[in-house]
């Protein structure tokens, strides 16, 4: 999966909309969207901007992301504001709901016009330990048909320090027969040197090598360089098992049945001195799994963002990436939900 931030625009006044709309038109044209879909994208963007200017005290931002993998290409709009939030989100999503005397069709229009979308709000004062309050909107538009449903949902957030062209973090995701496996790595430091460390790292992630062998092979490749920290993970959807091993300062969280479990790895650096890899196996059924580089802060809990964890992993990744990451390093977050088999009941938070 490739994820690229194309624009991060603060929406503070009417003039800030000009660059956003111009960039959006250029991007949608380059990506090959049909004219009718491009019109829908602009309408959704306009609704998002209007809501931020009306209700968020002109303290918001809108991001344009390009997403692509072997199955689909999509454009994501992500809006985040620092306003008062919405006390009754389900009511606000219905046409006709308004608090400003307008027609009240904003969120309902976003829902109808997008290929996929999700909303999250945290009214001021609801979560005292949260560093954020306001409204978040994620809207995705697929180039071509929407891909068939899979046995997992996935979300990415990858952003270089100071939005450099080089990013020392990398996430490689591959199908693995009845499951999925991924490598999440962080080259030491940031900038061009850190990015070059992990060139070709995806080559060690195949369908047959055990996960600890994947990390061992990566460590061999990195000898003589600055090194990296990493984790290798896999989910088998037939056995409903999650396997993970890693080394160094990486973050992993399993969210299941209203609880968050933090997974820590032995100290060390791939390509240099490190301990042997320890494999951990956990049941991922009806669970959310988050992996991240050290750019993600760890001083959060499920109550920091109440109700967020039931939503689409892409919205979760974008919200966490924008709200609780450090600004002095590369940042990368992968969020995967193992979706329940038909007939199972969800026990997730």
XYZ file of N, CA and C in Angstrom, residues 51-302:
756
model
N -18.453 23.854 6.604
C -18.693 23.478 7.991
C -17.590 23.983 8.909
N -16.332 23.886 8.443
C -15.230 24.363 9.284
C -15.315 25.870 9.507
N -15.613 26.621 8.458
C -15.679 28.066 8.591
C -16.858 28.501 9.463
N -17.954 27.762 9.404
C -19.142 28.128 10.179
C -19.026 27.765 11.650
N -18.530 26.535 11.917
C -18.674 25.990 13.259
C -17.365 25.828 14.036
N -16.239 25.876 13.363
C -14.981 25.544 14.048
C -14.159 26.766 14.396
N -14.762 27.954 14.351
C -14.011 29.145 14.691
C -12.822 29.369 13.778
N -12.941 28.854 12.530
C -11.878 28.986 11.532
C -10.564 28.381 12.003
N -10.668 27.314 12.797
C -9.479 26.593 13.267
C -9.566 25.149 12.776
N -9.226 24.928 11.529
C -9.291 23.582 10.978
C -8.293 23.394 9.855
N -8.199 22.168 9.374
C -7.314 21.846 8.257
C -7.983 20.792 7.385
N -7.569 20.756 6.124
C -8.030 19.741 5.174
C -6.800 19.164 4.485
N -6.726 17.841 4.410
C -5.611 17.162 3.763
C -6.112 16.369 2.564
N -5.267 16.300 1.523
C -5.524 15.458 0.364
C -4.482 14.349 0.362
N -4.945 13.096 0.327
C -4.063 11.932 0.322
C -4.332 11.097 -0.923
N -3.274 10.547 -1.482
C -3.402 9.589 -2.588
C -3.074 8.196 -2.043
N -3.971 7.250 -2.257
C -3.812 5.883 -1.774
C -3.811 4.926 -2.955
N -2.911 3.943 -2.935
C -2.902 2.972 -4.033
C -2.275 1.668 -3.581
N -2.780 0.583 -4.125
C -2.167 -0.745 -3.979
C -2.531 -1.553 -5.218
N -2.324 -2.847 -5.141
C -2.583 -3.682 -6.319
C -4.070 -3.800 -6.647
N -4.933 -3.458 -5.694
C -6.370 -3.638 -5.886
C -7.122 -2.352 -6.219
N -6.633 -1.219 -5.751
C -7.386 0.008 -5.993
C -6.484 1.236 -5.889
N -6.988 2.329 -6.472
C -6.395 3.649 -6.334
C -7.501 4.579 -5.858
N -7.192 5.431 -4.895
C -8.228 6.274 -4.323
C -7.650 7.610 -3.881
N -8.533 8.590 -3.815
C -8.211 9.898 -3.270
C -8.955 10.040 -1.956
N -8.238 10.436 -0.912
C -8.830 10.643 0.404
C -8.828 12.121 0.748
N -9.958 12.607 1.230
C -10.044 13.911 1.865
C -10.164 13.694 3.359
N -9.340 14.385 4.121
C -9.422 14.293 5.574
C -9.499 15.697 6.143
N -10.544 15.953 6.924
C -10.740 17.259 7.548
C -10.720 17.106 9.061
N -9.992 17.978 9.706
C -9.868 17.959 11.161
C -9.988 19.388 11.658
N -10.914 19.616 12.594
C -11.016 20.953 13.166
C -10.915 20.877 14.683
N -10.767 22.042 15.277
C -10.591 22.149 16.717
C -11.713 23.008 17.291
N -12.920 22.712 16.808
C -14.095 23.441 17.240
C -14.750 22.784 18.445
N -16.006 23.120 18.703
C -16.712 22.591 19.877
C -17.181 21.155 19.722
N -17.115 20.590 18.499
C -17.632 19.242 18.290
C -19.141 19.250 18.128
N -19.705 18.062 17.896
C -21.145 17.925 17.678
C -21.729 17.030 18.771
N -22.601 17.547 19.620
C -23.166 16.739 20.717
C -23.958 15.532 20.239
N -24.656 15.654 19.096
C -25.486 14.560 18.592
C -25.135 14.310 17.133
N -24.106 13.481 16.902
C -23.635 13.246 15.545
C -24.667 12.521 14.679
N -25.349 11.459 15.172
C -26.359 10.799 14.319
C -27.421 11.756 13.814
N -27.859 12.694 14.645
C -28.864 13.667 14.199
C -28.281 14.615 13.167
N -27.005 15.000 13.344
C -26.372 15.937 12.413
C -26.174 15.332 11.039
N -26.167 13.999 10.935
C -25.984 13.339 9.648
C -27.286 13.250 8.858
N -28.399 13.637 9.473
C -29.678 13.606 8.771
C -29.914 14.931 8.056
N -30.420 14.860 6.820
C -30.758 16.079 6.096
C -31.796 16.868 6.885
N -31.600 18.190 6.925
C -32.541 19.056 7.624
C -32.075 19.477 8.984
N -31.037 18.781 9.525
C -30.518 19.156 10.834
C -29.586 20.354 10.667
N -29.812 21.414 11.436
C -28.951 22.588 11.365
C -28.998 23.341 12.679
N -27.900 24.001 12.996
C -27.863 24.887 14.164
C -27.564 26.315 13.733
N -27.542 26.555 12.394
C -27.183 27.891 11.913
C -28.217 28.475 10.963
N -29.398 27.828 10.847
C -30.448 28.364 10.000
C -30.300 28.046 8.533
N -29.328 27.154 8.154
C -29.146 26.775 6.755
C -29.992 25.544 6.443
N -29.824 24.983 5.234
C -30.620 23.826 4.838
C -30.215 22.560 5.577
N -29.028 22.531 6.147
C -28.615 21.383 6.941
C -28.394 20.123 6.141
N -27.640 20.202 5.035
C -27.401 19.027 4.193
C -25.921 18.655 4.118
N -25.066 19.248 4.953
C -23.624 19.059 4.851
C -23.147 17.642 5.025
N -23.292 17.061 6.216
C -22.781 15.726 6.483
C -23.536 14.671 5.675
N -24.831 14.873 5.487
C -25.596 13.931 4.677
C -25.111 13.899 3.244
N -24.717 15.058 2.705
C -24.200 15.123 1.342
C -22.859 14.411 1.244
N -22.008 14.581 2.242
C -20.718 13.889 2.252
C -20.938 12.382 2.245
N -21.895 11.920 3.029
C -22.201 10.496 3.122
C -22.681 9.938 1.791
N -23.505 10.670 1.093
C -24.079 10.193 -0.170
C -23.092 10.252 -1.330
N -22.247 11.254 -1.353
C -21.399 11.494 -2.520
C -20.075 10.748 -2.492
N -19.639 10.280 -1.334
C -18.351 9.606 -1.206
C -18.479 8.117 -1.499
N -17.373 7.503 -1.951
C -17.336 6.038 -2.077
C -17.351 5.389 -0.703
N -16.603 5.963 0.223
C -16.566 5.544 1.620
C -16.355 6.798 2.451
N -16.902 6.827 3.638
C -16.644 7.971 4.514
C -16.918 7.585 5.958
N -16.403 8.408 6.845
C -16.571 8.176 8.281
C -16.480 9.521 8.985
N -17.235 9.649 10.090
C -17.225 10.880 10.872
C -16.870 10.540 12.320
N -16.147 11.444 12.949
C -15.858 11.284 14.378
C -15.854 12.663 15.024
N -16.494 12.759 16.163
C -16.521 14.022 16.893
C -16.249 13.781 18.369
N -15.565 14.719 18.975
C -15.310 14.694 20.413
C -15.639 16.079 20.947
N -16.859 16.250 21.468
C -17.238 17.567 21.978
C -16.313 18.023 23.106
N -16.133 19.317 23.202
C -15.252 19.887 24.215
C -15.664 19.435 25.609
N -14.705 18.917 26.377
C -14.962 18.500 27.749
C -15.402 17.058 27.902
N -15.687 16.339 26.802
C -16.162 14.959 26.934
C -15.062 14.038 27.448
N -13.841 14.196 26.934
C -12.706 13.385 27.381
C -11.632 14.329 27.910
N -11.497 14.398 29.209
C -10.600 15.378 29.815
C -9.138 15.116 29.503
N -8.774 13.848 29.256
C -7.363 13.547 28.987
C -7.028 13.590 27.508
N -7.977 14.002 26.657
C -7.706 14.049 25.223
C -7.037 15.367 24.860
N -6.003 15.328 23.996
C -5.353 16.570 23.553
C -6.125 17.291 22.456
N -7.305 16.752 22.091
C -8.051 17.298 20.969
C -9.534 17.281 21.259
N -10.245 18.229 20.697
C -11.708 18.200 20.619
C -12.095 18.815 19.289
N -13.244 18.413 18.773
C -13.682 18.947 17.490
C -14.341 17.899 16.633
N -14.142 18.012 15.316
C -14.794 17.152 14.342
C -13.768 16.652 13.333
N -13.860 15.378 12.957
C -12.996 14.789 11.934
C -13.878 14.132 10.881
N -13.521 14.337 9.612
C -14.267 13.758 8.488
C -13.270 13.107 7.543
N -13.531 11.848 7.192
C -12.737 11.148 6.193
C -13.656 10.736 5.051
N -13.288 11.122 3.821
C -14.084 10.767 2.641
C -13.155 10.216 1.576
N -13.476 9.029 1.053
C -12.648 8.368 0.040
C -13.411 8.265 -1.270
N -12.667 8.466 -2.369
C -13.228 8.351 -3.711
C -12.344 7.391 -4.506
N -12.930 6.310 -5.006
C -12.187 5.304 -5.750
C -12.120 5.661 -7.234
N -10.952 5.431 -7.818
C -10.813 5.520 -9.266
C -11.302 4.187 -9.828
N -12.415 4.189 -10.508
C -13.019 2.941 -10.953
C -13.928 2.377 -9.877
N -14.217 1.091 -9.970
C -15.137 0.456 -9.039
C -14.504 0.244 -7.672
N -15.329 0.282 -6.648
C -14.889 -0.012 -5.297
C -14.474 -1.477 -5.212
N -13.319 -1.788 -4.593
C -12.859 -3.182 -4.540
C -13.792 -4.060 -3.716
N -13.729 -5.365 -3.957
C -14.551 -6.304 -3.212
C -14.166 -6.316 -1.735
N -15.129 -6.590 -0.852
C -14.824 -6.644 0.580
C -13.760 -7.706 0.880
N -12.888 -7.392 1.854
C -11.849 -8.329 2.260
C -12.071 -8.734 3.715
N -11.258 -9.663 4.185
C -11.408 -10.140 5.559
C -10.684 -9.248 6.551
N -10.274 -8.090 6.096
C -9.675 -7.114 7.001
C -9.897 -5.722 6.424
N -9.852 -4.725 7.302
C -9.844 -3.324 6.910
C -8.492 -2.749 7.311
N -7.999 -1.812 6.515
C -6.644 -1.324 6.726
C -6.606 0.193 6.605
N -5.780 0.837 7.428
C -5.576 2.278 7.364
C -4.108 2.609 7.528
N -3.633 3.641 6.820
C -2.227 4.035 6.844
C -2.088 5.523 7.140
N -1.018 5.860 7.826
C -0.586 7.251 7.951
C 0.930 7.244 7.867
N 1.483 7.836 6.821
C 2.938 7.890 6.632
C 3.289 9.323 6.258
N 4.125 9.948 7.081
C 4.464 11.344 6.850
C 5.902 11.610 7.276
N 6.674 12.206 6.386
C 8.083 12.470 6.661
C 8.243 13.708 7.539
N 9.337 13.733 8.270
C 9.687 14.884 9.094
C 9.768 16.132 8.217
N 9.032 17.172 8.628
C 8.954 18.429 7.879
C 8.480 18.223 6.438
N 7.730 17.139 6.233
C 7.198 16.804 4.905
C 8.287 16.728 3.846
N 9.432 16.188 4.251
C 10.551 15.979 3.338
C 10.147 14.949 2.277
N 10.877 14.938 1.163
C 10.616 13.936 0.136
C 11.119 12.563 0.580
N 12.002 12.528 1.569
C 12.539 11.271 2.068
C 11.904 10.935 3.413
N 11.531 9.659 3.563
C 10.933 9.188 4.807
C 11.664 7.933 5.258
N 12.221 7.963 6.457
C 12.947 6.812 6.990
C 12.067 5.705 7.510
N 10.747 5.916 7.548
C 9.805 4.872 7.954
C 9.261 4.175 6.718
N 8.983 2.885 6.835
C 8.343 2.186 5.717
C 7.402 1.112 6.234
N 6.328 0.887 5.491
C 5.348 -0.158 5.782
C 5.160 -0.966 4.507
N 5.413 -2.260 4.573
C 5.229 -3.162 3.438
C 4.160 -4.178 3.809
N 3.103 -4.257 3.029
C 1.983 -5.164 3.307
C 1.844 -6.129 2.138
N 1.715 -7.429 2.437
C 1.568 -8.445 1.392
C 0.480 -9.449 1.770
N -0.295 -9.912 0.792
C -1.200 -11.044 1.048
C -0.378 -12.273 1.400
N -0.945 -13.150 2.209
C -0.229 -14.348 2.649
C -1.199 -15.522 2.677
N -1.557 -16.032 1.490
C -2.509 -17.143 1.433
C -3.822 -16.754 2.079
N -4.185 -17.423 3.193
C -5.441 -17.109 3.871
C -5.326 -15.925 4.820
N -4.276 -15.120 4.714
C -4.090 -14.025 5.646
C -3.347 -12.857 5.031
N -2.666 -12.132 5.893
C -1.912 -10.958 5.496
C -0.700 -10.857 6.406
N 0.400 -10.373 5.863
C 1.579 -10.107 6.681
C 2.171 -8.766 6.278
N 2.847 -8.140 7.243
C 3.425 -6.839 6.946
C 4.714 -6.618 7.743
N 5.562 -5.776 7.166
C 6.812 -5.354 7.777
C 6.719 -3.861 8.025
N 6.962 -3.462 9.274
C 6.918 -2.052 9.656
C 8.288 -1.703 10.212
N 9.003 -0.798 9.545
C 10.397 -0.519 9.902
C 10.655 0.977 9.991
N 11.701 1.321 10.753
C 12.089 2.707 10.978
C 13.603 2.797 10.887
N 14.121 3.384 9.781
C 15.551 3.617 9.662
C 15.990 4.666 10.663
N 17.110 4.449 11.331
C 17.527 5.360 12.388
C 17.759 6.763 11.836
N 17.254 7.753 12.581
C 17.341 9.133 12.131
C 16.209 9.465 11.187
N 16.443 10.463 10.355
C 15.453 10.836 9.350
C 16.181 11.455 8.167
N 15.429 11.748 7.116
C 16.042 12.316 5.927
C 16.511 11.258 4.944
N 17.329 11.671 3.990
C 17.755 10.807 2.902
C 18.504 9.578 3.399
N 19.410 9.750 4.384
C 20.201 8.626 4.876
C 19.316 7.555 5.513
N 18.323 7.974 6.293
C 17.421 7.011 6.928
C 16.566 6.297 5.894
N 16.132 7.019 4.861
C 15.295 6.411 3.823
C 16.088 5.398 3.010
N 17.349 5.703 2.710
C 18.163 4.807 1.886
C 18.437 3.491 2.588
N 18.441 3.496 3.919
C 18.676 2.265 4.672
C 17.662 1.193 4.308
N 16.418 1.597 4.068
C 15.333 0.625 3.894
C 14.932 0.428 2.438
N 15.719 0.921 1.500
C 15.433 0.644 0.094
C 15.526 -0.868 -0.148
N 14.493 -1.440 -0.711
C 14.463 -2.877 -0.964
C 14.086 -3.723 0.221
N 13.679 -3.089 1.334
C 13.314 -3.864 2.520
C 12.135 -4.789 2.260
N 11.261 -4.413 1.332
C 10.092 -5.241 1.037
C 10.474 -6.582 0.425
N 11.702 -6.696 -0.096
C 12.122 -7.944 -0.727
C 12.273 -9.084 0.280
N 12.461 -8.775 1.559
C 12.633 -9.836 2.565
C 11.285 -10.369 3.046
N 10.193 -9.684 2.682
C 8.864 -10.092 3.136
C 8.213 -10.953 2.063
N 8.354 -12.286 2.199
C 7.725 -13.198 1.249
C 6.678 -14.041 1.968
N 6.089 -14.992 1.264
C 4.991 -15.779 1.827
C 5.467 -17.009 2.591
N 6.738 -17.359 2.494
C 7.203 -18.622 3.077
C 8.129 -18.459 4.272
N 8.905 -17.397 4.323
C 9.858 -17.215 5.414
C 9.135 -16.900 6.718
N 9.437 -17.598 7.811
C 8.840 -17.250 9.108
C 9.151 -15.797 9.466
N 8.298 -15.206 10.289
C 8.445 -13.791 10.598
C 9.779 -13.466 11.263
N 10.250 -14.348 12.158
C 11.544 -14.080 12.771
C 12.662 -14.184 11.729
N 12.475 -15.049 10.731
C 13.442 -15.139 9.649
C 13.439 -13.896 8.771
N 12.261 -13.271 8.610
C 12.167 -12.021 7.853
C 13.039 -10.952 8.505
N 12.929 -10.828 9.828
C 13.739 -9.824 10.527
C 15.218 -10.176 10.486
N 15.531 -11.479 10.582
C 16.931 -11.888 10.512
C 17.520 -11.550 9.148
N 16.763 -11.802 8.084
C 17.234 -11.477 6.741
C 17.412 -9.965 6.564
N 16.482 -9.197 7.147
C 16.614 -7.746 7.070
C 17.851 -7.274 7.825
N 18.112 -7.871 8.967
C 19.295 -7.504 9.745
C 20.572 -7.758 8.953
N 20.630 -8.886 8.225
C 21.797 -9.185 7.388
C 21.973 -8.114 6.309
N 20.867 -7.692 5.701
C 20.938 -6.681 4.646
C 21.461 -5.351 5.167
N 21.202 -5.061 6.446
C 21.524 -3.744 7.000
C 22.909 -3.668 7.636
N 23.646 -4.750 7.633
C 24.973 -4.729 8.238
C 25.879 -3.732 7.530
N 26.626 -2.995 8.334
C 27.550 -2.011 7.785
C 26.944 -0.637 7.600
N 25.640 -0.496 7.854
C 24.974 0.800 7.727
C 24.508 1.312 9.069
N 23.654 2.334 9.041
C 23.201 2.924 10.298
C 22.165 2.051 11.000
N 21.516 1.135 10.270
C 20.600 0.199 10.904
C 19.174 0.711 11.010
N 18.318 -0.148 11.565
C 16.900 0.178 11.692
C 16.282 -0.639 12.811
N 15.115 -0.224 13.254
C 14.287 -1.028 14.151
C 13.054 -1.431 13.353
N 12.457 -2.567 13.707
C 11.364 -3.061 12.865
C 10.547 -4.117 13.585
N 9.381 -4.404 13.015
C 8.565 -5.531 13.449
C 7.991 -6.212 12.215
N 7.820 -7.514 12.315
C 7.176 -8.305 11.267
C 5.929 -8.929 11.867
N 4.804 -8.793 11.174
C 3.520 -9.224 11.725
C 2.743 -10.018 10.683
N 1.853 -10.882 11.141
C 1.002 -11.638 10.242
C -0.295 -12.033 10.907
N -1.357 -12.080 10.119
C -2.653 -12.554 10.602
C -3.115 -13.676 9.690
N -3.458 -14.817 10.257
C -4.039 -15.936 9.539
C -5.536 -15.925 9.816
N -6.346 -15.677 8.794
C -7.772 -15.533 9.015
C -8.485 -16.879 9.180
N -7.848 -17.968 8.779
C -8.446 -19.281 8.992
C -8.305 -19.724 10.446
N -7.113 -19.531 11.007
C -6.888 -19.919 12.410
C -7.205 -18.789 13.369
N -7.443 -17.574 12.828
C -7.744 -16.386 13.627
C -6.625 -16.102 14.621
N -5.385 -16.142 14.141
C -4.225 -15.882 14.991
C -3.399 -14.733 14.435
N -2.887 -13.918 15.359
C -1.956 -12.849 15.047
C -0.578 -13.241 15.550
N 0.433 -13.133 14.700
C 1.813 -13.412 15.083
C 2.637 -12.155 14.870
N 3.546 -11.890 15.804
C 4.342 -10.671 15.711
C 5.677 -10.864 16.395
N 6.723 -10.312 15.807
C 8.025 -10.247 16.472
C 8.695 -8.951 16.037
N 9.577 -8.421 16.889
C 10.191 -7.151 16.560
C 11.411 -6.885 17.414
N 12.081 -5.797 17.093
C 13.251 -5.384 17.849
C 13.324 -3.865 17.821
N 13.644 -3.272 18.970
C 13.854 -1.841 19.043
C 12.616 -1.051 19.427
N 12.732 0.260 19.304
C 11.699 1.180 19.780
C 10.598 1.346 18.743
N 9.751 0.338 18.647
C 8.551 0.376 17.822
C 7.348 0.189 18.741
N 6.168 0.585 18.269
C 4.963 0.508 19.093
C 3.957 -0.441 18.461
N 3.324 -1.262 19.289
C 2.277 -2.166 18.822
C 1.188 -2.244 19.883
N -0.066 -2.161 19.446
C -1.200 -2.169 20.364
C -2.283 -3.095 19.825
N -2.817 -3.955 20.679
C -3.964 -4.789 20.350
C -5.156 -4.262 21.124
N -6.217 -3.876 20.416
C -7.428 -3.342 21.029
C -8.542 -4.352 20.820
N -9.027 -4.915 21.915
C -10.028 -5.978 21.825
C -10.855 -6.013 23.102
N -12.163 -6.184 22.960
C -13.078 -6.301 24.103
C -12.926 -5.138 25.079
N -12.765 -3.932 24.549
C -12.705 -2.749 25.389
C -11.410 -2.566 26.139
N -10.373 -3.294 25.780
C -9.079 -3.170 26.449
C -7.979 -2.940 25.429
N -6.921 -2.260 25.866
C -5.753 -2.029 25.022
C -4.555 -2.750 25.616
N -3.943 -3.611 24.815
C -2.746 -4.322 25.238
C -1.549 -3.750 24.491
N -0.503 -3.370 25.235
C 0.706 -2.804 24.653
C 1.753 -3.901 24.508
N 2.329 -4.031 23.310
C 3.365 -5.024 23.057
C 4.706 -4.318 22.939
N 5.688 -4.777 23.712
C 7.019 -4.194 23.691
C 8.013 -5.188 23.106
N 9.095 -4.680 22.546
C 10.093 -5.520 21.908
C 11.443 -5.354 22.595
N 12.297 -6.355 22.422
C 13.620 -6.311 23.026
C 14.443 -5.190 22.406
N 15.359 -4.589 23.184
C 16.168 -3.497 22.654
C 17.156 -3.996 21.608
N 17.635 -3.083 20.781
C 18.617 -3.423 19.769
C 18.357 -2.719 18.460
N 19.245 -2.943 17.503
C 19.141 -2.326 16.184
C 19.467 -3.378 15.135
N 18.589 -3.555 14.168
C 18.868 -4.480 13.075
C 20.085 -4.002 12.285
N 20.969 -4.943 11.976
C 22.221 -4.587 11.332
C 23.343 -4.387 12.316
N 22.980 -4.345 13.605
C 23.963 -4.179 14.677
C 23.638 -5.196 15.773
N 23.892 -4.853 17.012
C 23.634 -5.771 18.111
C 22.143 -5.772 18.474
N 21.606 -6.976 18.619
C 20.226 -7.100 19.094
C 20.040 -8.509 19.643
N 19.014 -8.647 20.472
C 18.694 -9.955 21.032
C 17.973 -10.807 19.989
N 17.816 -12.087 20.326
C 17.056 -12.965 19.439
C 15.601 -12.515 19.414
N 14.908 -12.824 18.330
C 13.536 -12.373 18.157
C 12.573 -13.304 18.889
N 11.653 -12.723 19.639
C 10.637 -13.496 20.351
C 9.310 -13.358 19.618
N 8.703 -14.501 19.289
C 7.431 -14.510 18.581
C 6.285 -14.478 19.591
N 5.328 -13.604 19.356
C 4.135 -13.508 20.194
C 2.932 -13.851 19.326
N 2.044 -14.699 19.842
C 0.819 -15.040 19.114
C -0.389 -14.661 19.946
N -1.342 -14.006 19.297
C -2.536 -13.520 19.972
C -3.746 -13.762 19.088
N -4.940 -13.892 19.693
C -6.149 -14.031 18.868
C -6.623 -12.678 18.372
N -6.620 -12.424 17.052
C -7.040 -11.119 16.543
C -8.527 -11.022 16.256
N -9.281 -12.072 16.551
C -10.690 -12.100 16.179
C -11.419 -10.882 16.728
N -12.109 -10.164 15.848
C -12.881 -8.984 16.218
C -11.999 -7.966 16.937
N -10.776 -7.799 16.477
C -9.821 -6.931 17.142
C -9.298 -5.865 16.198
N -8.741 -4.832 16.795
C -8.058 -3.771 16.066
C -6.595 -3.823 16.467
N -5.712 -3.783 15.462
C -4.287 -3.877 15.749
C -3.596 -2.650 15.166
N -2.766 -1.993 15.988
C -2.087 -0.769 15.601
C -0.582 -0.974 15.726
N 0.172 -0.702 14.657
C 1.620 -0.689 14.732
C 2.092 0.700 14.315
N 3.206 1.142 14.915
C 3.674 2.498 14.645
C 5.158 2.613 14.954
N 5.796 3.592 14.331
C 7.163 3.936 14.683
C 7.137 4.780 15.951
N 8.339 5.173 16.432
C 8.374 5.947 17.674
C 7.880 7.369 17.489
N 7.451 7.733 16.262
C 6.842 9.037 16.068
C 5.474 9.149 16.712
N 4.850 8.009 17.055
C 3.553 8.012 17.736
C 3.768 8.041 19.248
N 3.174 9.006 19.916
C 3.245 9.063 21.370
C 2.486 7.883 21.967
N 2.848 7.504 23.188
C 2.226 6.340 23.810
C 1.374 6.691 25.020
N 1.245 7.968 25.321
C 0.491 8.379 26.505
C -0.982 8.593 26.184
N -1.600 7.566 25.585
C -3.023 7.623 25.290
C -3.663 6.307 25.690
N -4.958 6.357 25.874
C -5.726 5.162 26.220
C -6.988 5.149 25.369
N -7.802 4.110 25.509
C -9.046 4.048 24.733
C -9.982 5.192 25.104
